[in-house]
Coordinates of C-alpha atoms and ligand atoms in Angstrom, one line a residue:
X1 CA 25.7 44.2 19.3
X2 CA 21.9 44.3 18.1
X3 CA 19.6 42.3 20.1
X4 CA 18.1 39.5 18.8
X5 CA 14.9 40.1 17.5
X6 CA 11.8 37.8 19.6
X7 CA 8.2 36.6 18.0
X8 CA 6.1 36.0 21.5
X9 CA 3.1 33.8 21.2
X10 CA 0.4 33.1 23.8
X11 CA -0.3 36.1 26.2
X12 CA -2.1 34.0 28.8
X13 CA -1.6 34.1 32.8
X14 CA 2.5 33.3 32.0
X15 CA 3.0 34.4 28.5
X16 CA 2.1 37.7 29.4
X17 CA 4.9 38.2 32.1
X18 CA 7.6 36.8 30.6
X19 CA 6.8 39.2 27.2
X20 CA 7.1 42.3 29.3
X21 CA 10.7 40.8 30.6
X22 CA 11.7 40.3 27.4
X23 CA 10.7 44.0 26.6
X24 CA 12.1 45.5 29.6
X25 CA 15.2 44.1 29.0
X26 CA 15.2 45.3 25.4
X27 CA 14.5 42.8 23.0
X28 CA 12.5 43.7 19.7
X29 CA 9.2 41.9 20.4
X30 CA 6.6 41.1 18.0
X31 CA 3.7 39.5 20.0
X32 CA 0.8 37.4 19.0
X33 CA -2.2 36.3 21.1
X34 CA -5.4 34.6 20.0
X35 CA -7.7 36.7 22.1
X36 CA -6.4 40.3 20.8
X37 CA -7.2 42.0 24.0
X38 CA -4.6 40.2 25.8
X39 CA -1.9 42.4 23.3
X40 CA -3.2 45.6 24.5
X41 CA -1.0 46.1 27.5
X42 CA 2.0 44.9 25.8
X43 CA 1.6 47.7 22.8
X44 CA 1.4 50.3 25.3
X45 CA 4.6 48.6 26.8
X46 CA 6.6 49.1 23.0
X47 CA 5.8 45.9 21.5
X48 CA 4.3 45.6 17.6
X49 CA 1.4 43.4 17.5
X50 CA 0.8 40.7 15.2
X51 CA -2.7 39.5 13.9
X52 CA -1.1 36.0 13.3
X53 CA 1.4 33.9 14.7
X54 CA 3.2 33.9 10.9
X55 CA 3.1 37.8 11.0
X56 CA 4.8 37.7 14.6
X57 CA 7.4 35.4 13.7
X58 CA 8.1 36.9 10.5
X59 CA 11.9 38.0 10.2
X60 CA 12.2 36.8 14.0
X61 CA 15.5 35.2 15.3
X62 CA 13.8 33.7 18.4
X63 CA 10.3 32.7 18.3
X64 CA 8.9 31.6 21.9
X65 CA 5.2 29.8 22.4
X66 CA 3.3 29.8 25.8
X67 CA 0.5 28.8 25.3
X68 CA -2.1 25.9 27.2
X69 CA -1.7 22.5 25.6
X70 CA -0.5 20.5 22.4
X71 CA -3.5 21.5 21.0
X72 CA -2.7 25.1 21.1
X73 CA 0.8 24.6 20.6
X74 CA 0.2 23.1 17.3
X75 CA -2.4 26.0 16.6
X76 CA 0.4 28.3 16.9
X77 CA 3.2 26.9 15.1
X78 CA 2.0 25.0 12.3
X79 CA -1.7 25.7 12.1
X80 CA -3.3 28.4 9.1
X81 CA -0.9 31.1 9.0
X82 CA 1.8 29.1 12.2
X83 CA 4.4 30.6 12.7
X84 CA 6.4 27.4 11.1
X85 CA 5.2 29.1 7.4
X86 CA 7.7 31.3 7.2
X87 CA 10.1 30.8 10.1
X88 CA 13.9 32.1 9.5
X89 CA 16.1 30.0 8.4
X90 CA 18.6 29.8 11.3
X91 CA 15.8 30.3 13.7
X92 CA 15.7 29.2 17.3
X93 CA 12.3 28.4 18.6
X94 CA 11.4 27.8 22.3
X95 CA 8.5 26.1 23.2
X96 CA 7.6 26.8 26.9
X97 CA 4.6 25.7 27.1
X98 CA 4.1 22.4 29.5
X99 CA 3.4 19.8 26.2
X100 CA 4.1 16.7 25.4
X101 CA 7.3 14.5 24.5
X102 CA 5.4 13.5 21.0
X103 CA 4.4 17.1 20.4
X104 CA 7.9 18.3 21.0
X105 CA 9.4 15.5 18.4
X106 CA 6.8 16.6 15.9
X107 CA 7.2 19.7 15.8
X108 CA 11.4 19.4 16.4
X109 CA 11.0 17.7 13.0
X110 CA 9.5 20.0 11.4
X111 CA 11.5 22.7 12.2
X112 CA 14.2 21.3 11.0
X113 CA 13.0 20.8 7.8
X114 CA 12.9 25.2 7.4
X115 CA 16.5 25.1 8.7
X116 CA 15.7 26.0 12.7
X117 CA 16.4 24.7 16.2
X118 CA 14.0 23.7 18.7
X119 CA 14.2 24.0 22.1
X120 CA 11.4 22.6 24.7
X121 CA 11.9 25.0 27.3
X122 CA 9.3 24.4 30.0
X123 CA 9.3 26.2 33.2
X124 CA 9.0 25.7 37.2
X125 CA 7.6 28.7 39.1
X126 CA 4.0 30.4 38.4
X127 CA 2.5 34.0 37.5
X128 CA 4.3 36.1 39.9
X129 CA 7.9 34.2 39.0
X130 CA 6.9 35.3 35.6
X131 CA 6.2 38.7 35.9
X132 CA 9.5 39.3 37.9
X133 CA 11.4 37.1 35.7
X134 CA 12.9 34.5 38.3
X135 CA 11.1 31.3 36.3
X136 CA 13.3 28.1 36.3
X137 CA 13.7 26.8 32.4
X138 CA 14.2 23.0 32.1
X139 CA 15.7 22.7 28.5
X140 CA 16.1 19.6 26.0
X141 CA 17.9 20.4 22.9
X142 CA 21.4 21.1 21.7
X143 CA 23.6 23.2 23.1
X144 CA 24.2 25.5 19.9
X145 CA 20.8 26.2 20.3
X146 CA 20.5 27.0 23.5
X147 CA 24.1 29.4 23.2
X148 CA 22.0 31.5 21.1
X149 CA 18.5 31.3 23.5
X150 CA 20.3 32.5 26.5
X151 CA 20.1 36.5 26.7
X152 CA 16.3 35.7 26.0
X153 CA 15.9 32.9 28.5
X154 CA 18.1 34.8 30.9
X155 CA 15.6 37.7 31.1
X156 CA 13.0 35.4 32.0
X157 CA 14.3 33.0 34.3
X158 CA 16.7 32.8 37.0
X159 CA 17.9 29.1 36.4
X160 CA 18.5 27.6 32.7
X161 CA 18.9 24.0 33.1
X162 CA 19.8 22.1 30.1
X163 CA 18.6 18.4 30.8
X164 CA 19.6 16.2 27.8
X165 CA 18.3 15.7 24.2
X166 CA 14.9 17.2 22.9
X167 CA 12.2 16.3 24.5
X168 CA 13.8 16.1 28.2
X169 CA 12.6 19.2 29.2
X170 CA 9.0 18.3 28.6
X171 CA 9.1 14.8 29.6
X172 CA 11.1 16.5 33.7
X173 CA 8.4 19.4 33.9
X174 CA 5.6 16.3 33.4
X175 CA 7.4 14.4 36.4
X176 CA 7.3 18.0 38.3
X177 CA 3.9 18.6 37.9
X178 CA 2.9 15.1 38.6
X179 CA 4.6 15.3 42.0
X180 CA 3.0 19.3 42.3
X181 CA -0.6 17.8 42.0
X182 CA -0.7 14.6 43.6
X183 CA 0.7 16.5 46.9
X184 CA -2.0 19.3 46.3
X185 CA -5.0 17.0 45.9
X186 CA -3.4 14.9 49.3
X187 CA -3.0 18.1 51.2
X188 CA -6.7 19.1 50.1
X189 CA -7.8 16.2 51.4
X190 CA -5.7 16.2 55.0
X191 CA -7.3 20.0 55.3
X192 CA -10.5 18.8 55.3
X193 CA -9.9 16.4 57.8
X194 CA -8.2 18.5 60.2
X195 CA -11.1 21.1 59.5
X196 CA -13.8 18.8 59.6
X197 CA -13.0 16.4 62.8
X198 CA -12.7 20.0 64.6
X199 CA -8.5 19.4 65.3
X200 CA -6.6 23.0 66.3
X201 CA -6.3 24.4 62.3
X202 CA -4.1 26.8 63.4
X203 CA -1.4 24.6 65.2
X204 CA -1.9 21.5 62.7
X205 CA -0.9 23.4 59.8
X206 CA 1.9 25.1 61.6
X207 CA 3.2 21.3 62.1
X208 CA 2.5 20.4 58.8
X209 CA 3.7 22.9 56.7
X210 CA 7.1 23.1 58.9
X211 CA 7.4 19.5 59.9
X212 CA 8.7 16.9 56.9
X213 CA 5.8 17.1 55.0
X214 CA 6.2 20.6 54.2
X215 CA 7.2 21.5 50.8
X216 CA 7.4 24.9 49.6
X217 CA 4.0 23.2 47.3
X218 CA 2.2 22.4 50.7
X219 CA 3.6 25.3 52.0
X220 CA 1.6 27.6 49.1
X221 CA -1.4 25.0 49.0
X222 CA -2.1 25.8 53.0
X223 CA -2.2 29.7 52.1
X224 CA -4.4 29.8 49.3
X225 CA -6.6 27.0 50.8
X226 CA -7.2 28.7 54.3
X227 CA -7.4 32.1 52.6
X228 CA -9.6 30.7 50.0
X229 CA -8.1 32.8 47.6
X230 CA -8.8 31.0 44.2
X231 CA -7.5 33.9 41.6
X232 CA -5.8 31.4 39.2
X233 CA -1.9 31.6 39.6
X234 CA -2.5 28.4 37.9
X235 CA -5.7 26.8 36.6
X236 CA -7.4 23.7 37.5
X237 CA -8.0 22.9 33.8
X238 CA -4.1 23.0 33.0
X239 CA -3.1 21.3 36.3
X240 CA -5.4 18.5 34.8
X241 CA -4.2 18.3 31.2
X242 CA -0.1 18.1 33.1
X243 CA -1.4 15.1 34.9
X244 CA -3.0 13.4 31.8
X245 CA 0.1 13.9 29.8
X246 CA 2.0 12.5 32.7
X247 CA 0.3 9.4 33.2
X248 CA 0.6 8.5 29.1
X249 CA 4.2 8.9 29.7
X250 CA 4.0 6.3 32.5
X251 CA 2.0 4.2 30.4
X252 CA 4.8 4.7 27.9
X253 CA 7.6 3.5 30.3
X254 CA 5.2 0.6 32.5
X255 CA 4.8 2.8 35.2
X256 CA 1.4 2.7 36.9
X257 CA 1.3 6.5 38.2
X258 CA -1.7 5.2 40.0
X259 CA -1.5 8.5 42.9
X260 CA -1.6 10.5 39.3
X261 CA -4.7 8.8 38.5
X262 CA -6.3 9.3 41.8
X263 CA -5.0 13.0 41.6
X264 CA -7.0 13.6 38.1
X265 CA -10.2 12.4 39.2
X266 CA -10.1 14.8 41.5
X267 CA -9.1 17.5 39.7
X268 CA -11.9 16.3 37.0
X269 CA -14.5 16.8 39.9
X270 CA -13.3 20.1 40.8
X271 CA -13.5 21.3 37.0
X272 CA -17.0 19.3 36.8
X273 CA -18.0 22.0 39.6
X274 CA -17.2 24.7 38.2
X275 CA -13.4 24.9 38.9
X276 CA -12.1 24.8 36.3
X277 CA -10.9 28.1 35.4
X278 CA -9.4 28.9 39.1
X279 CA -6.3 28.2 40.7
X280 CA -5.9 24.7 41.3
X281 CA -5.8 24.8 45.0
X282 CA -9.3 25.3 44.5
X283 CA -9.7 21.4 44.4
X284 CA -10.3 21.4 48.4
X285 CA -13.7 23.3 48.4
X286 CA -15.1 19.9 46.9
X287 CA -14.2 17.8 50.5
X288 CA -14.9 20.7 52.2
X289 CA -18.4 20.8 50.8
X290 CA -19.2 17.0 50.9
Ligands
LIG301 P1 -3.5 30.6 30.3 O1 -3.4 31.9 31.1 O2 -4.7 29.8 30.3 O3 -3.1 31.0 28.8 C1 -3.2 30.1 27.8 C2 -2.7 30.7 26.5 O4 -2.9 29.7 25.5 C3 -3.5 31.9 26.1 O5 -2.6 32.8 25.4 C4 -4.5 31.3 25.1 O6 -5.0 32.2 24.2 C5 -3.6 30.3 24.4 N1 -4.4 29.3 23.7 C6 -5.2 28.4 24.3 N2 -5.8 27.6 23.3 C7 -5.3 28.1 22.1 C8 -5.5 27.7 20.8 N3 -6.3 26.6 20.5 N4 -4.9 28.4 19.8 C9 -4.1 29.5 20.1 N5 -3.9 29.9 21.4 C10 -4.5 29.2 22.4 O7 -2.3 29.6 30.7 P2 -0.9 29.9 31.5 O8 -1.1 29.7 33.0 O9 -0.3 31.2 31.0 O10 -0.1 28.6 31.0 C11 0.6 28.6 29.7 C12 1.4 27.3 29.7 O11 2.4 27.4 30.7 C13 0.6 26.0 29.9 O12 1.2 25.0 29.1 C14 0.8 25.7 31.4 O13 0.6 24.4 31.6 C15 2.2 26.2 31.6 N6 2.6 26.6 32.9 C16 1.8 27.4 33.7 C17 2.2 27.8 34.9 C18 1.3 28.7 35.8 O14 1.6 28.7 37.0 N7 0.3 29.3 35.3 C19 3.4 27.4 35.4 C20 4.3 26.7 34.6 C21 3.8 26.3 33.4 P3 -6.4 33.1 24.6 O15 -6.0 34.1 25.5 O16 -6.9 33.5 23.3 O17 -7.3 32.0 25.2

């Protein structure tokens, strides 16, 4: 049988891998990216390039959006020439990008309204998961929709896990990345102490990062940090807009995510000094420096 034909929007640090999955494994791609030069690669790979999202998702059974925020996301799908415009009916769209619940009821709404299914799709893992196609997909939507995502989602990811209703997926990769930056803006801070009050690096690391507070997060956080390798895997910028997202949640549900708070500010200061555009472990050279 035929695969199903894919409309790929947002070529960025993730987009970008998971496209070349997709055409590895076969799939007819259409891709569409708002800086062009990001498409180049993936032409050269076999995929047809689109000038606008509506061109790339034209006649597509599977449209997918990775792109940074709700701002973007709605850029894409249902901004001047979205991909929405002229959407197939019977389409199943994916949005992977890390967005909000609001954004994903809006634009589930819509979508039904030309006739298609919307999954949010959000993933766990970062840019080398991507490129090797071992992500982990946290999905809200129905199940029909998701029968007909898998082959896709499947060449991208190692784990599909269907959460609940629309929206589920976005709201669980918000609680993920809560928990991912509050332990890297606490494990920036314990590194400075340790290097700072002259402690053994070396040995208190090796405790840390193998003793119980050593999540495979600190665990990555205590490489980059000592190597002070800052080449984004991902950026400061979109580890802040995760943890703005997730504290309106809290506000939605009376929880006080006060550490998230604490967390953004200093996130905020590391994108204040320049930051911004690195990986997010970058966030220690501000302690380090005071
Ligand atoms: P990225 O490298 O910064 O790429 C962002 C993408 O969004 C680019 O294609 C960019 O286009 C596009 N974009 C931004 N603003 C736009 C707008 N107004 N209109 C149209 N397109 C726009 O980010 P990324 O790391 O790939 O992340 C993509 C998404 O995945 C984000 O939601 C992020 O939170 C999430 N995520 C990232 C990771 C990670 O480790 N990097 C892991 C899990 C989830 P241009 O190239 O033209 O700027």
């Amino acid at each position: 049988m035929a695969k199903p034909s894919i409309a790929f929007l947002g070529l960025g640090i993730m987009g970008s891998g998971m496209a070349n999955r997709l055409l590895g494994a076969g799939f007819p791609l259409a891709v569409f990216n708002r800086n062009p030069e990001k498409a180049k690669p993936l032409t050269a790979a076999g995929a047809r390039v689109a000038a606008t999202p509506r061109e790339a998702a034209d006649g597509a059974d599977i449209i997918i959006s990775m792109v940074a925020d709700d701002v973007a996301a709605r850029a894409v799908w249902k901004g001047e020439n979205g991909a929405l415009a002229d959407a197939k009916k019977g389409a199943v769209l994916i949005e992977c990008s890390t967005i909000t619940p609001d954004w994903v009821k809006e634009l589930g709404e819509a979508a039904a309204r030309r006739g298609c299914a919307l999954l949010d799709a959000p993933v766990t893992g970062t840019k080398p998961h991507a490129a090797t196609g071992e992500l982990s997909f946290l999905v809200g939507g129905e199940e029909t929709a998701l029968k007909k995502a898998q082959p896709a989602l499947e060449a991208m990811g190692k784990t599909i896990l269907h959460i609940g209703p629309s929206g589920s997926g976005a709201l669980i990769k918000l609680v993920n990345n809560f928990l991912c930056a509050v332990q890297a803006v606490s494990f920036a801070e314990a590194l400075a102490l340790v290097e700072k009050s002259g402690l053994d690096r070396a040995k208190t690391l090796d405790l840390l990062t193998n003793g119980t507070p050593g999540s495979p997060l600190i665990k990555a956080m205590s490489a980059r940090m000592t190597a002070r390798d800052y080449t984004p895997n991902f950026t400061t910028r979109l580890m802040a807009k995760d943890l703005g997202y997730a504290g309106k949640e809290g506000w939605r549900y009376a929880v006080d995510l006060t550490t998230a708070a604490c967390a953004l500010e200093a996130l905020k200061n590391a994108i204040a000094a320049g930051h911004g555009e690195k990986d997010f472990s970058s966030v220690v050279e501000l302690q380090r420096k005071k």
